[in-house]
Short mmCIF file of C-alpha atoms in Angstrom, two decimals:
data_model
loop_
_atom_site.label_atom_id
_atom_site.label_comp_id
_atom_site.label_asym_id
_atom_site.label_seq_id
_atom_site.Cartn_x
_atom_site.Cartn_y
_atom_site.Cartn_z
CA ASP W 1 37.20 -14.47 -10.05
CA GLU W 2 40.01 -16.14 -8.85
CA ILE W 3 42.53 -14.39 -9.38
CA PHE W 4 40.53 -11.35 -7.55
CA ASP W 5 39.72 -13.01 -4.90
CA GLY W 6 43.21 -14.44 -4.34
CA THR W 7 45.13 -10.96 -4.36
CA ILE W 8 43.23 -9.68 -2.42
CA ALA W 9 43.11 -12.19 0.15
CA ALA W 10 46.86 -11.76 0.07
CA MET W 11 46.73 -7.77 0.35
CA ARG W 12 44.43 -8.63 3.71
CA THR W 13 47.00 -11.17 5.18
CA LEU W 14 49.60 -8.49 4.95
CA LEU W 15 47.21 -5.32 6.68
CA THR W 16 46.71 -7.91 8.93
CA ASP W 17 49.86 -9.68 10.20
CA GLY W 18 52.29 -6.71 9.04
CA LEU W 19 55.13 -6.98 6.73
CA LYS W 20 57.47 -9.98 7.16
CA ASP W 21 60.23 -11.38 5.30
CA SER W 22 58.19 -13.00 2.78
CA SER W 23 56.21 -9.70 2.32
CA VAL W 24 58.44 -8.30 -0.68
CA GLU W 25 57.84 -11.94 -2.52
CA VAL W 26 53.79 -11.62 -2.00
CA LEU W 27 53.88 -7.80 -3.07
CA LEU W 28 55.74 -8.44 -6.11
CA LEU W 29 53.00 -11.62 -6.89
CA CYS W 30 50.27 -9.48 -6.32
CA ASP W 31 51.77 -6.99 -8.67
CA GLU W 32 52.33 -9.02 -11.45
CA LEU W 33 48.85 -11.10 -11.22
CA LEU W 34 47.30 -7.23 -11.31
CA GLN W 35 49.28 -6.33 -14.32
CA ASP W 36 48.27 -9.97 -16.39
CA VAL W 37 44.62 -9.09 -15.46
CA ALA W 38 45.30 -5.51 -16.65
CA VAL W 39 46.38 -6.89 -20.22
CA ASN W 40 44.09 -9.34 -20.33
CA LEU W 41 40.96 -6.96 -19.90
CA ALA W 42 42.21 -4.40 -22.41
CA LYS W 43 41.67 -7.27 -24.67
CA GLU W 44 37.79 -7.67 -23.57
CA ASN W 45 34.81 -6.48 -26.06
CA ARG W 46 32.15 -7.35 -23.85
CA PHE W 47 31.72 -5.95 -19.69
CA LYS W 48 29.48 -6.99 -17.26
CA LYS W 49 26.89 -4.33 -16.26
CA GLU W 50 26.77 -3.91 -12.17
CA MET W 51 23.34 -3.86 -10.45
CA VAL W 52 23.20 -2.72 -6.65
CA PHE W 53 20.07 -3.21 -4.79
CA LEU W 54 19.40 -1.19 -1.64
CA PRO W 55 16.78 -2.78 0.24
CA TYR W 56 16.37 -0.96 3.25
CA LYS W 57 14.43 -3.21 5.84
CA ALA W 58 14.74 -7.22 5.45
CA SER W 59 11.08 -7.63 5.77
CA MET W 60 10.66 -5.86 2.61
CA TRP W 61 13.83 -7.78 0.63
CA ASP W 62 10.76 -10.44 -1.14
CA SER W 63 10.16 -7.28 -3.69
CA MET W 64 13.37 -7.15 -5.17
CA GLU W 65 14.51 -11.12 -4.36
CA SER W 66 13.80 -12.80 -7.58
CA VAL W 67 14.83 -9.83 -9.85
CA TRP W 68 18.49 -10.23 -7.59
CA GLN W 69 17.94 -13.79 -8.26
CA ALA W 70 17.74 -13.34 -12.01
CA ALA W 71 20.88 -11.03 -11.92
CA SER W 72 22.93 -12.67 -9.57
CA ASN W 73 22.16 -16.29 -12.18
CA ASP W 74 23.45 -14.05 -15.50
CA ARG W 75 26.87 -14.57 -14.40
CA ASP W 76 27.91 -13.70 -18.28
CA HIS W 77 26.40 -10.33 -17.74
CA THR W 78 25.99 -8.91 -14.54
CA ILE W 79 27.39 -8.69 -11.59
CA ALA W 80 24.74 -7.91 -8.74
CA TYR W 81 25.55 -6.37 -5.15
CA VAL W 82 22.67 -6.56 -2.35
CA VAL W 83 23.81 -3.35 -0.21
CA PRO W 84 21.16 -3.17 3.13
CA ILE W 85 21.29 0.75 3.75
CA PRO W 86 20.35 2.44 7.41
CA TYR W 87 16.94 3.74 8.20
CA ALA W 88 15.89 5.89 10.75
CA GLU W 89 12.73 5.90 12.90
CA LEU W 90 11.04 9.25 12.95
CA ASN W 91 10.00 11.48 15.87
CA PRO W 92 6.42 13.28 15.04
CA ASP W 93 9.11 16.38 14.49
CA GLY W 94 10.33 14.89 11.81
CA SER W 95 13.77 14.08 13.58
CA ALA W 96 15.35 10.99 13.78
CA ARG W 97 14.73 9.10 16.92
CA GLU W 98 16.91 5.79 16.47
CA TRP W 99 18.71 4.37 13.46
CA HIS W 100 18.48 0.92 12.34
CA CYS W 101 20.59 -1.37 9.60
CA GLU W 102 18.94 -4.50 9.33
CA ALA W 103 21.82 -6.21 6.88
CA ALA W 104 22.19 -9.59 9.46
CA GLU W 105 18.49 -10.01 9.54
CA PHE W 106 18.67 -11.45 5.52
CA PRO W 107 18.52 -14.81 4.33
CA LYS W 108 21.82 -16.53 4.84
CA TYR W 109 21.93 -17.37 0.83
CA VAL W 110 22.16 -13.84 0.10
CA PRO W 111 25.46 -12.37 0.13
CA VAL W 112 25.13 -8.68 1.77
CA LEU W 113 27.84 -5.52 1.95
CA ASP W 114 28.25 -2.95 4.39
CA TYR W 115 27.16 -0.11 3.27
CA ARG W 116 29.79 1.72 5.09
CA TYR W 117 32.43 0.64 2.41
CA ILE W 118 30.43 1.04 -0.63
CA ASP W 119 30.93 4.28 -2.83
CA LEU W 120 27.87 4.45 -5.39
CA GLU W 121 29.37 8.15 -6.94
CA ALA W 122 32.91 6.35 -7.08
CA MET W 123 31.35 2.90 -8.32
CA HIS W 124 28.33 4.22 -10.39
CA PRO W 125 26.69 1.13 -10.89
CA SER W 126 24.88 0.81 -14.31
CA VAL W 127 21.46 -0.11 -12.40
CA ILE W 128 20.54 0.91 -8.54
CA VAL W 129 17.50 -0.89 -7.81
CA ILE W 130 15.44 0.46 -4.41
CA HIS W 131 12.08 -0.18 -2.98
CA ASN W 132 11.86 3.13 -0.84
CA ALA W 133 11.41 6.00 -3.15
CA TYR W 134 9.53 8.22 -0.68
CA ASP W 135 12.92 10.38 0.32
CA ASN W 136 11.50 13.02 2.98
CA TYR W 137 8.36 12.62 2.20
CA ASN W 138 7.50 9.68 4.53
CA LEU W 139 6.27 10.72 8.29
CA VAL W 140 7.58 7.26 9.94
CA THR W 141 10.58 6.15 8.66
CA SER W 142 13.55 7.82 6.29
CA VAL W 143 16.47 6.14 4.62
CA ASP W 144 19.82 8.08 4.69
CA ALA W 145 19.87 11.38 2.70
CA LYS W 146 22.60 10.12 0.71
CA TYR W 147 20.24 7.29 -0.65
CA TYR W 148 17.33 9.87 -1.59
CA THR W 149 16.38 9.07 -4.94
CA ARG W 150 17.60 13.21 -6.23
CA ASN W 151 21.48 12.09 -4.90
CA LEU W 152 20.78 8.43 -6.22
CA LYS W 153 20.17 9.59 -9.76
CA ILE W 154 24.04 10.78 -10.01
CA CYS W 155 25.47 7.74 -9.24
CA THR W 156 24.00 5.30 -11.71
CA ASP W 157 22.62 5.00 -15.28
CA LEU W 158 19.66 3.79 -14.38
CA LEU W 159 17.86 4.15 -11.24
CA VAL W 160 15.02 1.48 -11.02
CA TYR W 161 12.31 1.47 -8.56
CA ILE W 162 10.38 -1.68 -7.39
CA PRO W 163 7.19 -0.97 -4.90
CA TYR W 164 7.30 -3.29 -1.91
CA TYR W 165 3.83 -3.33 -2.05
CA VAL W 166 1.18 -5.14 -3.87
CA VAL W 167 -2.39 -3.76 -4.91
CA SER W 168 -5.80 -5.50 -5.07
CA GLY W 169 -8.66 -3.15 -5.90
CA ASP W 170 -7.71 0.60 -5.71
CA MET W 171 -4.41 1.99 -4.55
CA GLU W 172 -3.33 4.70 -1.62
CA PRO W 173 -3.71 7.91 -2.94
CA THR W 174 -0.38 9.14 -1.53
CA GLN W 175 1.76 6.23 -2.80
CA GLY W 176 1.65 6.91 -6.55
CA ARG W 177 2.08 10.69 -6.22
CA ILE W 178 5.27 11.29 -4.24
CA PRO W 179 7.45 13.55 -6.05
CA PRO W 180 10.38 11.51 -6.19
CA LEU W 181 9.02 9.19 -8.26
CA LEU W 182 9.71 11.73 -10.91
CA ASN W 183 13.56 10.79 -10.55
CA VAL W 184 13.36 7.44 -11.28
CA ASP W 185 14.02 6.12 -14.74
CA TYR W 186 11.75 3.06 -14.43
CA ILE W 187 9.22 1.92 -12.44
CA ILE W 188 8.50 -2.11 -11.97
CA VAL W 189 4.65 -2.36 -11.17
CA GLN W 190 2.44 -6.00 -11.22
CA SER W 191 0.05 -4.83 -14.18
CA GLU W 192 -1.24 -2.71 -16.49
CA ALA W 193 -3.95 -2.21 -14.80
CA VAL W 194 -1.73 -0.31 -11.86
CA ILE W 195 -0.50 2.12 -13.88
CA GLN W 196 -3.54 4.30 -13.91
CA TYR W 197 -3.16 4.82 -9.99
CA PHE W 198 0.25 6.56 -10.26
CA SER W 199 0.41 10.51 -10.98
CA PRO W 200 -0.51 11.19 -14.32
CA THR W 201 3.04 13.80 -14.34
CA ILE W 202 5.31 10.61 -14.46
CA PRO W 203 5.48 10.00 -17.87
CA ARG W 204 4.19 6.40 -19.17
CA GLU W 205 7.38 5.08 -20.79
CA LYS W 206 8.75 4.93 -17.03
CA PHE W 207 6.43 2.08 -16.00
CA LEU W 208 7.45 -1.47 -16.87
CA PRO W 209 4.17 -4.20 -16.17
CA LEU W 210 6.57 -7.16 -15.41
CA GLY W 211 4.67 -8.71 -12.47
CA SER W 212 5.84 -8.44 -8.70
CA PRO W 213 8.68 -10.20 -7.28
CA LYS W 214 6.61 -10.86 -3.89
CA LEU W 215 4.05 -12.61 -5.92
CA ASP W 216 6.20 -14.90 -7.55
CA ARG W 217 7.61 -15.66 -4.44
CA VAL W 218 4.49 -16.47 -2.32
CA ILE W 219 3.03 -18.70 -4.98
CA SER W 220 6.50 -20.54 -5.23
CA LEU W 221 6.78 -21.01 -1.22
CA CYS W 222 2.98 -21.97 -1.03
CA LYS W 223 3.72 -24.75 -3.65
CA ASN W 224 6.51 -25.94 -1.41
CA PRO W 225 5.57 -25.08 1.93
CA PRO W 226 8.60 -24.28 4.34
CA VAL W 227 8.61 -26.65 7.65
CA PRO W 228 7.14 -23.82 10.03
CA PRO W 229 9.70 -22.55 13.14
CA ALA W 230 10.12 -25.40 16.09
CA ALA W 231 8.60 -23.26 18.67
CA TRP W 232 5.28 -22.71 16.05
CA LYS W 233 4.94 -26.60 15.63
CA TRP W 234 2.84 -27.50 18.85
CA LYS W 235 0.72 -24.64 18.67
CA MET W 236 -0.45 -25.05 14.61
CA GLN W 237 -0.71 -29.13 14.74
CA GLY W 238 -3.92 -29.94 13.82
CA LYS W 239 -5.50 -26.92 13.92
CA ARG W 240 -6.87 -24.08 11.34
CA VAL W 241 -4.03 -21.52 10.96
CA TYR W 242 -5.44 -17.77 10.67
CA PHE W 243 -3.21 -15.09 10.09
CA TYR W 244 -4.02 -11.91 11.56
CA ASN W 245 -2.70 -8.89 10.04
CA ASN W 246 -3.11 -4.81 10.90
CA THR W 247 -2.75 -2.00 9.01
CA LEU W 248 -1.10 1.77 9.45
CA ALA W 249 -4.38 3.17 8.29
CA SER W 250 -6.86 1.58 10.59
CA MET W 251 -4.97 2.44 13.50
CA LEU W 252 -4.05 6.02 12.45
CA ALA W 253 -8.02 6.78 11.88
CA ASP W 254 -8.96 5.04 15.25
CA PRO W 255 -6.22 4.12 17.78
CA GLU W 256 -8.60 3.66 20.45
CA GLN W 257 -10.93 1.34 18.52
CA PHE W 258 -8.10 -0.27 16.97
CA LEU W 259 -6.76 -1.55 20.47
CA LYS W 260 -10.05 -2.72 21.13
CA LYS W 261 -10.26 -4.82 18.05
CA LEU W 262 -6.98 -6.40 19.39
CA GLN W 263 -8.19 -7.28 22.51
CA TYR W 264 -11.12 -8.79 20.93
CA VAL W 265 -10.04 -10.66 18.40
CA PHE W 266 -7.31 -12.41 20.75
CA ALA W 267 -10.57 -12.95 23.07
CA CYS W 268 -11.98 -15.12 20.20
CA PHE W 269 -9.28 -17.09 20.23
CA ARG W 270 -7.71 -17.76 23.73
CA GLY W 271 -8.95 -21.42 24.71
CA ARG W 272 -9.55 -22.53 21.45
CA ALA W 273 -8.28 -26.06 20.71
CA ASP W 274 -9.23 -26.31 16.80
CA VAL W 275 -7.40 -22.98 15.72
CA CYS W 276 -4.40 -20.98 16.20
CA LEU W 277 -3.55 -17.26 15.71
CA ILE W 278 -0.90 -16.06 13.88
CA TRP W 279 -0.07 -12.09 14.88
CA ARG W 280 1.87 -10.57 12.10
CA PRO W 281 1.52 -6.66 12.40
CA HIS W 282 2.35 -4.23 10.27
CA PRO W 283 6.78 -4.04 10.21
CA LEU W 284 5.99 -0.36 11.00
CA LEU W 285 3.38 -0.42 13.02
CA GLU W 286 5.36 0.21 16.67
CA THR W 287 7.08 2.65 15.06
CA THR W 288 4.23 4.66 13.89
CA PHE W 289 2.70 4.54 16.99
CA LYS W 290 5.70 6.29 18.60
CA GLY W 291 5.90 8.60 15.86
CA MET W 292 2.34 9.58 15.15
CA ARG W 293 0.28 8.73 17.88
CA PRO W 294 3.00 8.34 21.00
CA GLU W 295 -0.38 8.60 23.74
CA TYR W 296 -1.71 5.20 22.53
CA PHE W 297 1.85 3.49 22.36
CA SER W 298 2.18 2.16 26.15
CA GLU W 299 -1.76 0.46 26.04
CA PHE W 300 -0.43 -1.37 22.55
CA GLU W 301 2.60 -2.30 24.28
CA ARG W 302 0.84 -3.80 27.17
CA ILE W 303 -1.39 -5.49 24.82
CA ARG W 304 0.94 -6.87 23.08
CA ASP W 305 3.51 -8.05 26.02
CA CYS W 306 0.18 -9.71 27.69
CA TYR W 307 -0.38 -11.63 23.85
CA ILE W 308 3.03 -12.73 23.86
CA ALA W 309 2.95 -13.71 27.73
CA GLU W 310 -0.44 -16.23 27.59
CA ASP W 311 1.60 -18.00 24.36
CA PHE W 312 -2.13 -19.38 23.49
CA GLY W 313 -0.61 -17.98 20.12
CA ILE W 314 1.76 -16.98 17.69
CA TYR W 315 3.61 -13.39 17.43
CA ASP W 316 5.16 -13.30 13.98
CA LYS W 317 8.17 -11.03 14.32
CA THR W 318 10.20 -12.85 11.04
CA PRO W 319 11.36 -10.83 8.04
CA ASP W 320 9.72 -13.48 5.12
CA ILE W 321 6.15 -12.95 5.35
CA GLU W 322 5.76 -15.59 2.36
CA LYS W 323 6.78 -18.30 4.62
CA THR W 324 4.20 -17.10 7.03
CA ILE W 325 1.55 -16.99 4.35
CA ALA W 326 2.26 -20.63 3.13
CA VAL W 327 1.63 -22.21 6.40
CA SER W 328 -1.55 -20.57 7.08
CA ASP W 329 -4.56 -21.62 5.84
CA ALA W 330 -6.71 -18.11 5.85
CA TYR W 331 -6.22 -14.45 6.53
CA ILE W 332 -8.62 -12.20 9.03
CA GLY W 333 -7.53 -8.08 9.63
CA ASN W 334 -7.94 -4.62 8.08
CA ASP W 335 -8.85 -4.57 4.27
CA GLY W 336 -6.49 -2.00 2.03
CA THR W 337 -3.43 -4.35 2.28
CA SER W 338 -0.80 -5.57 0.07
CA VAL W 339 -1.01 -8.65 2.04
CA ILE W 340 -4.59 -9.61 0.84
CA SER W 341 -3.51 -9.74 -2.87
CA LEU W 342 -0.35 -12.04 -1.84
CA PHE W 343 -3.36 -14.86 0.07
CA GLU W 344 -5.32 -13.93 -3.20
CA VAL W 345 -2.88 -15.35 -5.98
CA ALA W 346 -2.13 -18.19 -2.93
CA GLY W 347 -5.83 -19.11 -3.26
CA LYS W 348 -6.70 -18.77 0.12
CA PRO W 349 -9.66 -16.92 1.62
CA VAL W 350 -9.62 -13.49 3.19
CA PHE W 351 -12.07 -12.48 5.37
CA TYR W 352 -12.12 -8.47 6.30
CA LEU W 353 -12.79 -7.71 9.57
CA ASP W 354 -13.99 -4.30 11.10
CA ASN W 355 -12.76 -2.13 14.03
CA ARG W 356 -15.64 -0.78 14.95
CA ILE W 357 -17.37 -4.29 16.21
CA GLN W 358 -15.68 -6.08 19.44
CA CYS W 359 -18.27 -8.14 19.80
CA LEU W 360 -20.81 -11.18 18.08
CA PRO W 361 -23.08 -9.40 16.12
CA GLU W 362 -27.08 -9.62 17.07
CA LYS W 363 -29.58 -10.50 14.06
CA ASP W 364 -30.00 -6.70 12.68
CA ASP W 365 -25.98 -5.63 13.98
CA TRP W 366 -25.45 -4.83 10.10
CA LEU W 367 -28.00 -1.85 9.96
CA GLY W 368 -25.42 -0.03 11.68
CA HIS W 369 -22.68 -0.41 9.35
CA VAL W 370 -23.61 1.17 6.34
CA ASN W 371 -22.40 4.06 4.17
CA ARG W 372 -24.58 7.01 5.13
CA VAL W 373 -25.96 7.72 1.87
CA TRP W 374 -29.76 8.39 3.08
CA HIS W 375 -31.67 10.66 0.86
CA PHE W 376 -35.03 11.57 0.95
CA LEU W 377 -34.70 11.38 -2.92
CA ALA W 378 -33.65 7.46 -1.97
CA ARG W 379 -35.20 6.84 1.10
CA ASP W 380 -35.79 3.09 0.63
CA TRP W 381 -32.30 2.21 -0.47
CA LEU W 382 -28.90 2.05 1.08
CA ILE W 383 -25.11 0.84 0.49
CA ALA W 384 -23.88 -1.52 2.88
CA TYR W 385 -20.04 -2.05 3.53
CA GLY W 386 -18.97 -4.14 0.61
CA ASN W 387 -20.72 -2.30 -2.09
CA GLN W 388 -23.51 -3.77 -1.83
CA LEU W 389 -26.81 -1.88 -2.60
CA TRP W 390 -29.95 -3.04 -0.46
CA HIS W 391 -33.93 -1.76 -0.92
CA ALA W 392 -36.76 -1.97 1.91
CA PRO W 393 -39.62 -1.51 -0.92
CA LYS W 394 -42.69 -1.18 2.30
CA HIS W 395 -41.22 1.65 3.21
CA ASP W 396 -40.38 0.02 6.82
CA LEU W 397 -36.98 0.17 7.34
CA HIS W 398 -37.05 -3.67 6.45
CA PHE W 399 -34.16 -3.91 3.77
CA HIS W 400 -33.13 -6.98 2.02
CA HIS W 401 -29.98 -7.55 -0.21
CA ALA W 402 -30.57 -5.87 -3.59
CA CYS W 403 -27.68 -6.65 -6.28
CA ASP W 404 -23.80 -5.95 -5.62
CA LEU W 405 -22.22 -3.06 -6.86
CA SER W 406 -18.73 -3.99 -7.55
CA GLU W 407 -16.91 -7.26 -7.78
CA TYR W 408 -14.59 -5.48 -5.22
CA GLY W 409 -15.38 -6.59 -1.67
CA GLY W 410 -13.91 -2.87 0.12
CA GLY W 411 -15.89 -0.39 1.10
CA GLY W 412 -16.53 2.79 -0.40
CA CYS W 413 -16.75 2.60 -4.17
CA TYR W 414 -20.15 4.46 -4.09
CA GLY W 415 -21.48 6.66 -2.20
CA ALA W 416 -24.65 8.22 -2.91
CA LEU W 417 -28.33 7.59 -3.89
CA LEU W 418 -30.66 9.31 -5.89
CA GLU W 419 -34.40 8.25 -7.60
CA LEU W 420 -35.41 10.54 -10.04
CA GLU W 421 -37.89 9.56 -12.58
CA SER W 422 -38.38 6.20 -11.34
CA ARG W 423 -34.94 5.25 -11.59
CA LEU W 424 -32.25 5.07 -9.17
CA TYR W 425 -28.76 6.60 -9.62
CA VAL W 426 -25.90 5.04 -7.91
CA CYS W 427 -23.25 7.66 -7.41
CA PRO W 428 -19.70 7.46 -7.02
CA GLN W 429 -16.87 7.46 -4.28
CA ASN W 430 -13.94 5.93 -5.54
CA ALA W 431 -15.38 4.44 -8.53
CA GLN W 432 -15.11 6.18 -12.46
CA ASP W 433 -18.73 5.41 -13.41
CA LEU W 434 -22.55 6.34 -12.45
CA LEU W 435 -24.74 3.32 -11.95
CA VAL W 436 -28.61 3.24 -13.05
CA VAL W 437 -30.97 0.54 -10.88
CA GLU W 438 -34.38 -0.65 -12.41
CA HIS W 439 -36.00 -2.91 -10.18
CA GLU W 440 -33.14 -3.85 -7.85
CA LYS W 441 -30.91 -4.56 -11.23
CA ILE W 442 -28.22 -2.68 -12.64
CA VAL W 443 -29.41 -2.00 -16.43
CA ARG W 444 -26.38 0.68 -17.44
CA ARG W 445 -22.88 1.93 -16.49
CA ILE W 446 -22.31 5.23 -17.77
CA PRO W 447 -18.25 5.58 -17.19
CA LEU W 448 -16.85 9.01 -16.77
CA ASP W 449 -13.61 10.26 -17.69
CA ARG W 450 -10.95 8.31 -16.00
CA ASN W 451 -8.68 10.95 -14.43
CA LEU W 452 -8.08 8.61 -11.17
CA VAL W 453 -9.10 5.86 -9.01
CA ARG W 454 -8.60 6.38 -5.89
CA PRO W 455 -10.20 6.48 -2.12
CA GLY W 456 -11.64 10.03 -1.90
CA ALA W 457 -12.44 10.94 -5.67
CA PHE W 458 -16.23 12.24 -5.06
CA SER W 459 -17.54 13.16 -1.60
CA GLY W 460 -21.16 13.26 -2.38
CA VAL W 461 -23.88 14.84 -5.33
CA THR W 462 -26.44 17.55 -4.78
CA TYR W 463 -29.85 18.34 -6.59
CA GLY W 464 -31.40 21.29 -7.28
CA PHE W 465 -34.89 20.39 -6.73
CA ALA W 466 -36.25 22.60 -9.44
CA ASP W 467 -39.38 21.39 -11.30
CA HIS W 468 -37.21 22.09 -14.15
CA GLU W 469 -34.32 20.52 -13.12
CA ASP W 470 -32.46 18.00 -15.43
CA TYR W 471 -28.88 17.73 -13.87
CA PHE W 472 -26.97 16.41 -10.61
CA PHE W 473 -23.71 17.22 -9.66
CA LEU W 474 -21.03 14.82 -8.24
CA LEU W 475 -18.89 17.09 -5.82
CA PRO W 476 -15.20 16.65 -6.22
CA VAL W 477 -12.83 16.06 -3.73
CA MET W 478 -9.38 14.44 -5.30
CA TYR W 479 -11.32 14.46 -8.86
CA PRO W 480 -10.48 17.70 -11.08
CA ALA W 481 -13.87 18.50 -11.95
CA VAL W 482 -17.13 19.08 -11.06
CA VAL W 483 -19.36 16.41 -12.88
CA ARG W 484 -22.99 17.74 -13.95
CA TYR W 485 -25.30 14.71 -15.30
CA ASP W 486 -28.23 15.65 -17.34
CA PHE W 487 -30.46 12.71 -16.49
CA ARG W 488 -32.99 13.49 -19.05
CA HIS W 489 -31.02 14.40 -22.23
CA ASP W 490 -28.26 11.44 -20.67
CA LYS W 491 -25.46 13.77 -21.14
CA LEU W 492 -22.35 14.49 -19.08
CA ASP W 493 -20.35 18.09 -18.10
CA TYR W 494 -17.20 18.67 -16.40
CA ILE W 495 -16.19 21.43 -14.68
CA PRO W 496 -12.53 21.89 -14.02
CA CYS W 497 -12.57 22.56 -10.17
CA PRO W 498 -10.29 24.46 -8.47
CA ASN W 499 -9.70 21.91 -5.78
CA ASP W 500 -7.53 24.35 -3.72
CA ILE W 501 -10.26 26.14 -2.67
CA PHE W 502 -12.94 23.83 -2.26
CA VAL W 503 -11.12 20.73 -0.92
CA ARG W 504 -8.24 21.57 1.84
CA ALA W 505 -5.59 19.74 3.68
CA VAL W 506 -5.79 20.68 7.77
CA ASN W 507 -3.88 19.03 10.44
CA GLY W 508 -3.60 15.84 7.37
CA GLU W 509 -7.06 15.71 7.12
CA THR W 510 -9.17 16.20 3.80
CA TRP W 511 -11.34 18.90 4.65
CA ARG W 512 -14.26 19.41 1.86
CA GLY W 513 -16.23 22.84 1.92
CA THR W 514 -19.81 23.60 1.68
CA VAL W 515 -22.48 23.66 -1.62
CA PHE W 516 -25.67 25.29 -1.55
CA TYR W 517 -27.70 27.17 -4.33
CA TRP W 518 -28.33 30.71 -5.42
CA ARG W 519 -30.49 31.37 -8.12
CA ASP W 520 -29.27 29.67 -10.88
CA TRP W 521 -26.28 29.13 -9.40
CA MET W 522 -24.39 26.55 -7.59
CA ILE W 523 -22.10 28.01 -5.11
CA PHE W 524 -18.61 25.99 -3.62
CA GLY W 525 -17.49 27.81 -0.21
CA SER W 526 -13.91 26.89 1.34
CA PRO W 527 -14.06 25.10 4.62
CA VAL W 528 -11.45 27.27 5.89
CA ASP W 529 -11.79 31.01 4.67
CA SER W 530 -14.18 32.89 2.63
CA ARG W 531 -13.18 32.11 -0.93
CA GLY W 532 -15.34 29.88 -3.11
CA PHE W 533 -16.42 29.66 -6.93
CA ALA W 534 -19.82 29.49 -9.04
CA VAL W 535 -20.84 27.22 -10.87
#
């Protein structure tokens, strides 16, 4: 290494200072050194592998860092390079609005190389590691096309993808089904349990359940918390510190409620001497506003700028989320984010916020936030947020908590209820089982074929109401079959469902068709045209 460094330094001096009297001697010395290196390399029987890490956002570097550190420390076998690559913020039509390269924002202890001087195809490293495998399937940002998986595949022996997120509970449907994942050789996942969320078309041998670098880092930092930035110290001194996080999904679902919620949360913390708020929005929140909800961006800017100007809290734009978690006491914000997993492994409390609540709740306000599962065959039961079953045994709308349906605190695992022959059947929405409830307790879980675990597996339940009826049906959205359950004989049947008829994507939304009975048939109609199928 010293020989190469010295030779490169000498050549750089010649290029910078021009030819001088001593130049010939320097050139001859360099030539002699390189010939000596060539002779010695020819005698080598063991060569180091080159690993190239291609992060694109500095704030997501934590998804690679512990792997890079291990490779970098293994000097006898590996040479590790970090090359931050450019990415573009996209306009609504998919064109590039603005290009960025965040090489200057990486930690000082990480030596980065300039992507403009790296020819990966000529270099052909043994391994390339990425944390962006979306190619042209991301609507908000895109790396340069030469770093798409299909192009990187030809530049290396092994293309390895480490997701920049971790999951707690289920996983966003699109994350595990993007086509570019078929181009990578290995996918490093945090555990065996996560593999089920990915597309079944991806060979199982591609998955390496080795853990997550993000979890490695947050555990390490929470054991030895860093000193907060000087500008934060006086605001945090002697106070409980709350980490406030927003997700892209919650903003896209209802931008108006999202913006109202921001103002409500800030109002709750303004003027308090006992608590400190650290607001750390998703790193792509502003970009997503501009690209997908541009009509709301100016109001978001106004709210953000007022928060910063009032200076009662902290606006966290640092690239290192784990350091912020390490100095925080609790999480507040939306569910469905990998940040929650980081707080969980750190052993810190998590509080979910509902964007639809912008004032202190009254006594019975929880009644306004139940899953809409009313059914005249289960009129005294309902499912409240957090997968809780509630019961009004006196038929008077005075409900009490009966039982928890799932250990997972997020909403939507179960979505419909039927009370048949003195039993209550709790039907799945995202879950993969039917629950049987008697006397306000779960007496049985009936597992379904585990085809997927994801939001929107089912959209409800239907029952024919005939005197001889033995069945009820689970209506699919993402699940690949209509599920029929014979509740009198305890038998499950699966009818493969042509989802391109009953479920259709319209303007980025998922539309489900209608279901009705005709004689002994159940008819599934398309939501957009005249097609249908019968069961």
